[in-house]
Short mmCIF file of C-alpha atoms in Angstrom, two decimals:
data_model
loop_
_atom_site.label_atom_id
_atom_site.label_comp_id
_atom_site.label_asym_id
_atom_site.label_seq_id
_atom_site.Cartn_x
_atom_site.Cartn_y
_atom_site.Cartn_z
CA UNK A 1 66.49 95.81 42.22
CA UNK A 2 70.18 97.41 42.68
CA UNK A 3 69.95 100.76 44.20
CA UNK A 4 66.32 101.90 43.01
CA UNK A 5 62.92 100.82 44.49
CA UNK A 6 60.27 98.36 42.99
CA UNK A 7 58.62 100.14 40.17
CA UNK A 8 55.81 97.45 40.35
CA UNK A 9 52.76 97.45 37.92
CA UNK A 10 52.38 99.59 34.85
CA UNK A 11 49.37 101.47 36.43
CA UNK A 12 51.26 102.73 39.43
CA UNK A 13 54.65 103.81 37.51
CA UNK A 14 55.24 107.48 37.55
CA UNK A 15 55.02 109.16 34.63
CA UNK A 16 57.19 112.51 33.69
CA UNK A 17 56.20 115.60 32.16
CA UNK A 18 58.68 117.11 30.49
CA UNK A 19 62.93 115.71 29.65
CA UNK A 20 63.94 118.29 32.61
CA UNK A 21 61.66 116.35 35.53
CA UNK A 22 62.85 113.24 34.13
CA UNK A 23 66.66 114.43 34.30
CA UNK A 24 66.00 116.17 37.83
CA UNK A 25 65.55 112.49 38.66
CA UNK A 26 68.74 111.26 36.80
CA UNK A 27 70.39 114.02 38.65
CA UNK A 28 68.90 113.53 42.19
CA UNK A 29 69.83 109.51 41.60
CA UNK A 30 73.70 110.64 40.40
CA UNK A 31 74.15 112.58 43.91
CA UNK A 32 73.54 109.08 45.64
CA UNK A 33 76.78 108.00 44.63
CA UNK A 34 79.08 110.99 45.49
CA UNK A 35 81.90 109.84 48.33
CA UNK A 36 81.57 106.64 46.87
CA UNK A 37 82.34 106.47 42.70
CA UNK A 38 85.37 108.79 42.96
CA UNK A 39 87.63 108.78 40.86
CA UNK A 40 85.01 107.92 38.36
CA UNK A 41 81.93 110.60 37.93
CA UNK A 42 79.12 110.15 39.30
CA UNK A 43 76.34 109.39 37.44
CA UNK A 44 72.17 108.64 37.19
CA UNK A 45 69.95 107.15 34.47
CA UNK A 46 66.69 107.10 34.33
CA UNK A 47 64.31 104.66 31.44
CA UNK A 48 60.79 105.63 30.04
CA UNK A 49 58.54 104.04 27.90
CA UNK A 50 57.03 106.02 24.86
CA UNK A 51 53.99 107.15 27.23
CA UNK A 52 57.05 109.08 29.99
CA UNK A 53 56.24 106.18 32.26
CA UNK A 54 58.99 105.37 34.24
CA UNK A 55 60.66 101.79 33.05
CA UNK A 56 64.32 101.49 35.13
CA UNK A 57 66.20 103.76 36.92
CA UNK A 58 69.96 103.85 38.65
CA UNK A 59 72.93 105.15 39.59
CA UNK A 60 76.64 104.82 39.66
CA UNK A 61 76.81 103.26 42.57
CA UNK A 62 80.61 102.71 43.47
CA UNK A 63 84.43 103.34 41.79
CA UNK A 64 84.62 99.74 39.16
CA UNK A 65 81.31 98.86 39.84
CA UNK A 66 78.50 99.06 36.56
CA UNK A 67 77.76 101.99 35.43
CA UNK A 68 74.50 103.96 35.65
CA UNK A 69 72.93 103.14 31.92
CA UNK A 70 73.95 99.23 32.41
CA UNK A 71 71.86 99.35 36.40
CA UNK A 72 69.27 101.25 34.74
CA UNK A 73 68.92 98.42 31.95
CA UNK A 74 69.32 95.97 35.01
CA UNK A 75 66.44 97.05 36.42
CA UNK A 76 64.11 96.91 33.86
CA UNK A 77 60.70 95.98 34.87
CA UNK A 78 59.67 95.83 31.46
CA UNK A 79 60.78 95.79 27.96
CA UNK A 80 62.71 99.27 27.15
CA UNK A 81 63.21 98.61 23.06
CA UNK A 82 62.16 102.06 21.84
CA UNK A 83 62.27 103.75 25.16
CA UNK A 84 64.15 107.02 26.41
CA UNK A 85 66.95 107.15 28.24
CA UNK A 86 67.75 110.09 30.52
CA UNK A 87 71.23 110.42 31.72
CA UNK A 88 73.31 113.01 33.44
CA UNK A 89 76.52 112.58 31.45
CA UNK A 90 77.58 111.22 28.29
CA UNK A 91 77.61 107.58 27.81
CA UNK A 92 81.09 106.13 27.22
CA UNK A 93 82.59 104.43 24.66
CA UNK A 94 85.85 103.01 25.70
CA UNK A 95 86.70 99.56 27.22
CA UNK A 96 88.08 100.65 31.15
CA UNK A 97 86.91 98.95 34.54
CA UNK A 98 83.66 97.71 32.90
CA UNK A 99 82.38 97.68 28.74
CA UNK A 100 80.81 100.61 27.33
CA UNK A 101 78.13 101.68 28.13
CA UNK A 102 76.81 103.38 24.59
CA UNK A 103 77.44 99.59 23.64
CA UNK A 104 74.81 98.30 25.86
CA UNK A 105 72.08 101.11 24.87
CA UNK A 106 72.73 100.38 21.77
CA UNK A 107 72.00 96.65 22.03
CA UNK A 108 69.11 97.41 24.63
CA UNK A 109 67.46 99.09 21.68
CA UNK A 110 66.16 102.34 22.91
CA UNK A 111 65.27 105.13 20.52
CA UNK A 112 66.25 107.98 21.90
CA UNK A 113 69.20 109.48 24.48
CA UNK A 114 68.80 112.88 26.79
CA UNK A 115 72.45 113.65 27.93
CA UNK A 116 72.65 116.11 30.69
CA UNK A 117 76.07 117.22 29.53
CA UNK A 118 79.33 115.95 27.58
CA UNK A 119 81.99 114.33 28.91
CA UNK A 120 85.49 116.01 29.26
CA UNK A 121 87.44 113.32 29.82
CA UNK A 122 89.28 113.61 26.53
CA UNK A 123 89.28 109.14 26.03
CA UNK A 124 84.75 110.07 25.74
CA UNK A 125 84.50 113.76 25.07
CA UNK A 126 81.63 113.08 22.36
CA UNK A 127 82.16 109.67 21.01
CA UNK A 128 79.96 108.27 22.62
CA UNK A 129 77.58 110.82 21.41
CA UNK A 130 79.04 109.41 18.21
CA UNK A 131 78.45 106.07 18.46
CA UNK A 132 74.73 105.91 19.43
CA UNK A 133 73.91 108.78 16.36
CA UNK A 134 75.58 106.25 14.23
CA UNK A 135 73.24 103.49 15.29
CA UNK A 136 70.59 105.51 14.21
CA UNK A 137 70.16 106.53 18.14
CA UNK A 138 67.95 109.99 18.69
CA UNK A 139 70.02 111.88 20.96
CA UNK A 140 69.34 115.52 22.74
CA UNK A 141 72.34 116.98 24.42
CA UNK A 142 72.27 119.63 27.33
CA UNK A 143 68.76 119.20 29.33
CA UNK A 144 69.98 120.34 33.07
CA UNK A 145 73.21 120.95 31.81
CA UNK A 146 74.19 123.45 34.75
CA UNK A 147 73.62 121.16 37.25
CA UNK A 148 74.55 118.13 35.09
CA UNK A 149 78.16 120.55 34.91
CA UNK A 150 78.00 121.21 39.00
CA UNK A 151 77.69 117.73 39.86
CA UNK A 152 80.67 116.88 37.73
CA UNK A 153 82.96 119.85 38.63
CA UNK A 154 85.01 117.53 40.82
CA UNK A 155 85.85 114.95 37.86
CA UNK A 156 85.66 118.26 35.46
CA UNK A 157 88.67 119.60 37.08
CA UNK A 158 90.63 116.32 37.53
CA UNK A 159 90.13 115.59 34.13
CA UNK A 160 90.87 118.37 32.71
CA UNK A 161 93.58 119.81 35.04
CA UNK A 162 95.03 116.90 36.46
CA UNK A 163 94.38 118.50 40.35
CA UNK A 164 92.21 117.82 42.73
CA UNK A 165 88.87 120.07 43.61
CA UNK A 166 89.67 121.73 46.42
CA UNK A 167 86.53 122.18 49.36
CA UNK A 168 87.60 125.42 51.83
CA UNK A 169 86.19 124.45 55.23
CA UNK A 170 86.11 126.67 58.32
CA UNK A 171 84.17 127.48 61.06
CA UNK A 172 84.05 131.18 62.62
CA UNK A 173 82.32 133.83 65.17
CA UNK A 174 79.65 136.34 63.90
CA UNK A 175 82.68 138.68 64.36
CA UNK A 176 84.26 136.72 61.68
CA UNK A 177 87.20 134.47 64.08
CA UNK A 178 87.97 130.79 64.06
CA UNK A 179 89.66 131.46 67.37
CA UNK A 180 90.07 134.25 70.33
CA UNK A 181 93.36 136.04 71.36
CA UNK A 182 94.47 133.31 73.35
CA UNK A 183 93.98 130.72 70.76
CA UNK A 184 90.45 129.13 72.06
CA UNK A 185 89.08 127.77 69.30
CA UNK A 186 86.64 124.33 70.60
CA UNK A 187 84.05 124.90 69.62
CA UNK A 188 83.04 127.97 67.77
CA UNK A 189 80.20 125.84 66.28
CA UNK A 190 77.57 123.85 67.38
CA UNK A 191 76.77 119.86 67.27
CA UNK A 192 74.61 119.92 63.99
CA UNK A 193 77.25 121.92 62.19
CA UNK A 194 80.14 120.08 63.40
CA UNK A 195 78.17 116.68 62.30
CA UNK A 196 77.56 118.19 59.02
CA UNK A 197 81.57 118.60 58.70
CA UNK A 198 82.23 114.71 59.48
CA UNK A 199 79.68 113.97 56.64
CA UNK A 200 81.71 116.24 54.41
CA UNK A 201 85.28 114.29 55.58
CA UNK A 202 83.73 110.89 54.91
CA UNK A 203 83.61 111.96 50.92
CA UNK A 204 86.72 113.40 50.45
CA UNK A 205 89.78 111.53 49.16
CA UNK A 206 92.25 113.83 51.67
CA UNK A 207 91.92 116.66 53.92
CA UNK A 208 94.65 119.55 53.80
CA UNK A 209 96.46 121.23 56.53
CA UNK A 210 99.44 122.72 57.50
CA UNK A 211 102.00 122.15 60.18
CA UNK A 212 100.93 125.36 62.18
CA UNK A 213 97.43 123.82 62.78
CA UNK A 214 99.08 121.03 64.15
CA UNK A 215 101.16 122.24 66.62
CA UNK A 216 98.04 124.31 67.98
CA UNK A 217 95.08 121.72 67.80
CA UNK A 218 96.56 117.96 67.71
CA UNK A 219 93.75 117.21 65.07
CA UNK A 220 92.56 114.41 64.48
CA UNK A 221 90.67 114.51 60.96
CA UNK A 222 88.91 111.70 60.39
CA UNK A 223 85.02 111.05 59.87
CA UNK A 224 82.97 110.12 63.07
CA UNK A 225 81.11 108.23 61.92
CA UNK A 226 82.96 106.82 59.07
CA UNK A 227 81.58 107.82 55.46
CA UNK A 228 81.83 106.24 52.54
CA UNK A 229 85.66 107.39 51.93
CA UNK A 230 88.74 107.07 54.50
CA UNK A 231 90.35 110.27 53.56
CA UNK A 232 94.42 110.69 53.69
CA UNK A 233 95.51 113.31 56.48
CA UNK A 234 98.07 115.49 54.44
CA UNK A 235 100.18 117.73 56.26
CA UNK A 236 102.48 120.62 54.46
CA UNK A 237 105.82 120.43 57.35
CA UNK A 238 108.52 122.35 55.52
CA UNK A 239 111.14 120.99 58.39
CA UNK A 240 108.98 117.83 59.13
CA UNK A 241 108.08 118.66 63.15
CA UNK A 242 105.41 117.00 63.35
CA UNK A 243 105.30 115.80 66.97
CA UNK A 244 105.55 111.82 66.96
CA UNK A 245 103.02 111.29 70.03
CA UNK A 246 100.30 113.56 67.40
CA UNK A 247 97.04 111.88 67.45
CA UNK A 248 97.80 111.65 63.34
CA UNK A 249 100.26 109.63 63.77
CA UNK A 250 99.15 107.29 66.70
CA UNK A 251 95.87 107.39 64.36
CA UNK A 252 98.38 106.02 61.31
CA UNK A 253 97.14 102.66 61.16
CA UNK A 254 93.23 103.41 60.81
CA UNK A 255 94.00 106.57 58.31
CA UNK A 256 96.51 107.04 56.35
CA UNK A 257 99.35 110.07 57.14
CA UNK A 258 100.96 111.77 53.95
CA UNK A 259 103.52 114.37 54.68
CA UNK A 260 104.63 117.21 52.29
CA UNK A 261 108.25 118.07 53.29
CA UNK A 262 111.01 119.83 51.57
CA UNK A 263 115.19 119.20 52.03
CA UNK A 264 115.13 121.43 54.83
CA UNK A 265 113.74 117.84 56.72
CA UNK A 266 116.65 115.54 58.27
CA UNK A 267 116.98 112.21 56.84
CA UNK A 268 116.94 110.98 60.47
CA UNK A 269 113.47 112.69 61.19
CA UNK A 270 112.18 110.92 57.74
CA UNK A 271 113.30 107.78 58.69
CA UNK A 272 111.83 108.47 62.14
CA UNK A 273 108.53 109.36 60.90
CA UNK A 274 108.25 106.83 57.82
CA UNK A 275 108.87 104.12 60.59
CA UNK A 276 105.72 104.84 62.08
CA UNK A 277 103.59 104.68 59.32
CA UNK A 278 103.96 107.88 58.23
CA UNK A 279 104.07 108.35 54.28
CA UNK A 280 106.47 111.14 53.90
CA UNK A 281 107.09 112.64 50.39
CA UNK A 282 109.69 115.51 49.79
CA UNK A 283 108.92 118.45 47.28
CA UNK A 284 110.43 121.35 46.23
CA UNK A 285 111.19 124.37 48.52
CA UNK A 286 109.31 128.22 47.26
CA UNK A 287 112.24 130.36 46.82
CA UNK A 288 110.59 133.36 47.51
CA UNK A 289 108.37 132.14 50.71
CA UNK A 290 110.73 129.32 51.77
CA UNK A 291 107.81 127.06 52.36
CA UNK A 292 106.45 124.22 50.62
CA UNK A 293 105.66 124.90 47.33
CA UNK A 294 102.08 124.29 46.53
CA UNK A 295 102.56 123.23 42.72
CA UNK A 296 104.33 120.04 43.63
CA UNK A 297 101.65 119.47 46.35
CA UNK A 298 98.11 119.50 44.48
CA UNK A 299 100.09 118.10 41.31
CA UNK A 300 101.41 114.71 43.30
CA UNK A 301 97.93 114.88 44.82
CA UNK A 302 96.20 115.06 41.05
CA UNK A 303 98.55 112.14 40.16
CA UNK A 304 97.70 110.21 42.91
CA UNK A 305 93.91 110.54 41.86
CA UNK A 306 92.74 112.18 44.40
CA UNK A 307 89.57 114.04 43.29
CA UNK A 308 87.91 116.02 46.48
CA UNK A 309 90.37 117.92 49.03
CA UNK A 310 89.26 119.75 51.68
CA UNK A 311 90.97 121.97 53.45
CA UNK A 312 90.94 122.57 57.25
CA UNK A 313 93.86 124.55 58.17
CA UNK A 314 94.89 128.28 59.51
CA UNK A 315 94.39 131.32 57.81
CA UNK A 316 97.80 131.71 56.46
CA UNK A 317 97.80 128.26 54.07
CA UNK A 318 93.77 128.87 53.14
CA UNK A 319 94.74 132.87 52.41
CA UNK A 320 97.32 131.50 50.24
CA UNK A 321 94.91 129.36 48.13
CA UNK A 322 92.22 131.58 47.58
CA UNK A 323 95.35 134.60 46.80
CA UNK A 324 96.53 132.20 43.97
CA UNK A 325 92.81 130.99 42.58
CA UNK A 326 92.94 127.06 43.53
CA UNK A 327 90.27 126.77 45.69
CA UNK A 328 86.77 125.44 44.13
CA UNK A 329 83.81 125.37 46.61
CA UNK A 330 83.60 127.15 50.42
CA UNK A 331 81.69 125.70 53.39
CA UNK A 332 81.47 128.02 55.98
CA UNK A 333 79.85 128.07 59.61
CA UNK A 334 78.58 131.02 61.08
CA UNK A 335 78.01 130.72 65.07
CA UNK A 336 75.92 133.14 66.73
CA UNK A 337 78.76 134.47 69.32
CA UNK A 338 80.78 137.28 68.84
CA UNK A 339 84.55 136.89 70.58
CA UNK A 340 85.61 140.45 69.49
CA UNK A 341 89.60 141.24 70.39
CA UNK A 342 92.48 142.95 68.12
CA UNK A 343 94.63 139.36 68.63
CA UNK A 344 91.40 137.45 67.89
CA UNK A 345 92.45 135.26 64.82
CA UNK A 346 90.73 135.69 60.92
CA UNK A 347 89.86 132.24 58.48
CA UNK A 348 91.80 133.58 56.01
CA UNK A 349 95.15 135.69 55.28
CA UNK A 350 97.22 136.40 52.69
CA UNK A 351 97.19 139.40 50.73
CA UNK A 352 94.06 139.26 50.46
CA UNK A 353 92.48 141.54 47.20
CA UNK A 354 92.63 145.38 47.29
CA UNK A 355 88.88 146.46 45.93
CA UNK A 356 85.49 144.81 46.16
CA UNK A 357 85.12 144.15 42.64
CA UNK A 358 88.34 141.72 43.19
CA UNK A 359 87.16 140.50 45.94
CA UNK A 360 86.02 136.19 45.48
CA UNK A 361 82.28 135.20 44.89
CA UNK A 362 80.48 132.58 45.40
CA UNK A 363 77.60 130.86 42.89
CA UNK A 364 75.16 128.18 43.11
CA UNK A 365 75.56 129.30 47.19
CA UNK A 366 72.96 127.57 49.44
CA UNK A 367 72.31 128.92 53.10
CA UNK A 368 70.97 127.02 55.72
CA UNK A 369 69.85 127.25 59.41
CA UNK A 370 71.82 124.49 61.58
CA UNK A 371 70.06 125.01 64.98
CA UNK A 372 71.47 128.65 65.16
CA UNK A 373 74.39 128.30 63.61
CA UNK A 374 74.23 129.58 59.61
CA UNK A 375 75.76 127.05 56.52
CA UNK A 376 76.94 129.20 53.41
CA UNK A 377 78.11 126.63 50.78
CA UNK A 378 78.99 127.37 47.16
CA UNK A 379 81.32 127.54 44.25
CA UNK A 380 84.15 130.19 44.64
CA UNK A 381 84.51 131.70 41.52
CA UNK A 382 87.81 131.37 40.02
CA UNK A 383 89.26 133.89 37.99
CA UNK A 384 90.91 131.49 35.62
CA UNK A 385 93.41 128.48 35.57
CA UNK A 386 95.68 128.05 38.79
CA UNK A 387 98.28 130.09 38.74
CA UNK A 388 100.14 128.54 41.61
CA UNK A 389 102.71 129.45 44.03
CA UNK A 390 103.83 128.57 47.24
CA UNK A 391 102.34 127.86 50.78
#
């Protein structure tokens, strides 16, 4: 079977109590194929017979590959004509990388559909919903639907506001700094956290700094060991110094460069750069900060279907973000060591917010224990639509 285990005889199948265990399985399924379905959602299916005895199951496995319904229907161990099908997000309807998919439940002849939530994508958005009522199809919409909605945030946003999602990552002292006075930063956190980060870079389609970072750290920013996804390094270099014997650019060859540069660049340095494998694009220039202007750069990155971002950069370009409401989900890592220190350096500038109740907050948060160190992950609550600016 593709991606599921062998369901084997009728007597040992598991059987589900209610439509929200049976989606917590679509759902659990779906997560298998984050990192590796993007630009596409992802997505899990799960079959039962009329009993709530498990039938087929699968998941979006990978971008242009079949889709979860059609692997569920694959992997049928036994004949699903008036069976349910639970799945996190709508079928489609529309002819793309493979046929629809509301087509082939239709055909399959199952009685009934459990849709964790609708898609936005505005070529689906309900007509697939459409399509299987009109077969005479029994269909339930919005079982799980906040965490059918939270695994699709990514694809939600891209979707619907042609940018990327952007992931804030940073790493900091119980005295809340990513580095001391003299700039030490390596390493605030410990082995388990730091492995935890490399899992995160193996899923995303780029990771975001700024030139600043650069110049102090010589990153590298790639995933050891190598995920699923070989993100783009993206640099913001208003005047394009990125040094040419950076580990980013010797690195050029096994991960790709892209570097966000404005007029203020020298066609000679361009040229220099671009010759070493270097993509180099050139955006417009914020009047009022003189920096690169942020709209251009998550805008060329939305074109370019890019659908996770994270950021790992200083303060000043991650205060900036949060300040103008484009970043989606936080990771932070909390070491147990305390550097203290008026020149010690903070995660995140800016202006910042003047009163708690403007202050950022995070839902769906999850807090975990990494051999000392503590993991705060969640959604940042945006206040509305991006309202962008400059770096």
């Amino acid at each position: 079977m593709d991606g599921t285990e062998d369901l084997g005889s009728s007597q040992s199948r598991e059987r589900f109590r209610s439509d929200s265990e049976a989606m917590t399985r679509a759902l659990s399924l779906a997560r298998k194929g984050l990192g590796s379905v993007e630009p596409n959602p992802p997505v899990g299916a799960v079959i039962v017979d009329s009993q709530g005895k498990l039938i087929a199951e699968g998941y979006h496995q990978r971008y242009g590959g079949p889709h979860a319904e059609v692997v569920a229907l694959e992997n049928a161990a036994s004949e699903v004509r008036g069976g349910t099908l639970y799945v996190t997000l709508e079928p489609c309807s529309h002819h793309g990388k493979t046929p629809p998919c509301a087509d082939a439940v239709i055909a399959a002849g199952l009685s009934k559909v459990v849709i964790g939530t609708m898609d936005p994508a505005e070529h689906v958005c309900g007509q697939g919903i459409e399509r299987l009522r009109a077969a005479g199809i029994m269909v339930e919409v919005g079982v799980c639907e906040p965490e059918a909605l939270q695994l699709i945030a990514a694809f939600k946003k891209l979707q619907c506001e042609k940018l990327p999602y952007l992931h804030a990552k940073w790493a900091m002292t119980l005295d809340g700094r990513i580095a001391s006075r003299t700039k030490a930063s390596k390493w605030i956190s410990n082995e388990r956290s730091r492995s935890i980060v490399h899992q995160l870079r193996g899923r995303m389609d780029g990771i975001l700094t700024g030139i600043g970072t650069v110049l102090a750290d010589d990153p590298l920013l790639t995933a050891r060991p190598q995920g699923p996804r070989i993100p783009t390094r993206i640099v913001l270099d208003r005047q394009l110094r990125l040094p040419l014997d950076s580990q980013l650019i010797r690195t050029a060859d096994d991960a790709p460069v892209l570097v966000f540069c404005t007029d203020q660049a020298l066609e000679q340095r361009i040229q220099q750069v671009e010759g070493l494998g270097v993509e180099v694009e050139v955006v417009e220039i914020d009047s009022q900060t003189n920096q690169v202007d942020l709209t251009a750069v998550l805008t060329e990155l939305g074109r370019r279907q890019m659908t996770n971002v994270l950021i790992e950069s200083g303060g000043t370009l991650l205060g900036s973000l949060i300040d103008q409401d484009c970043v989606d989900e936080v990771h932070c890592f909390i070491a147990p060591r305390i550097i203290g220190g008026q020149g010690a350096i903070s995660p995140i500038l800016g202006n910042g917010f003047d009163t708690m109740d403007q202050a950022r907050q995070l839902r769906n948060s999850v807090v975990e224990v990494l051999d000392g160190d503590v993991y705060i992950r969640g959604e940042l609550i945006r206040s509305g639509m991006n309202q962008l600016g400059s770096e």
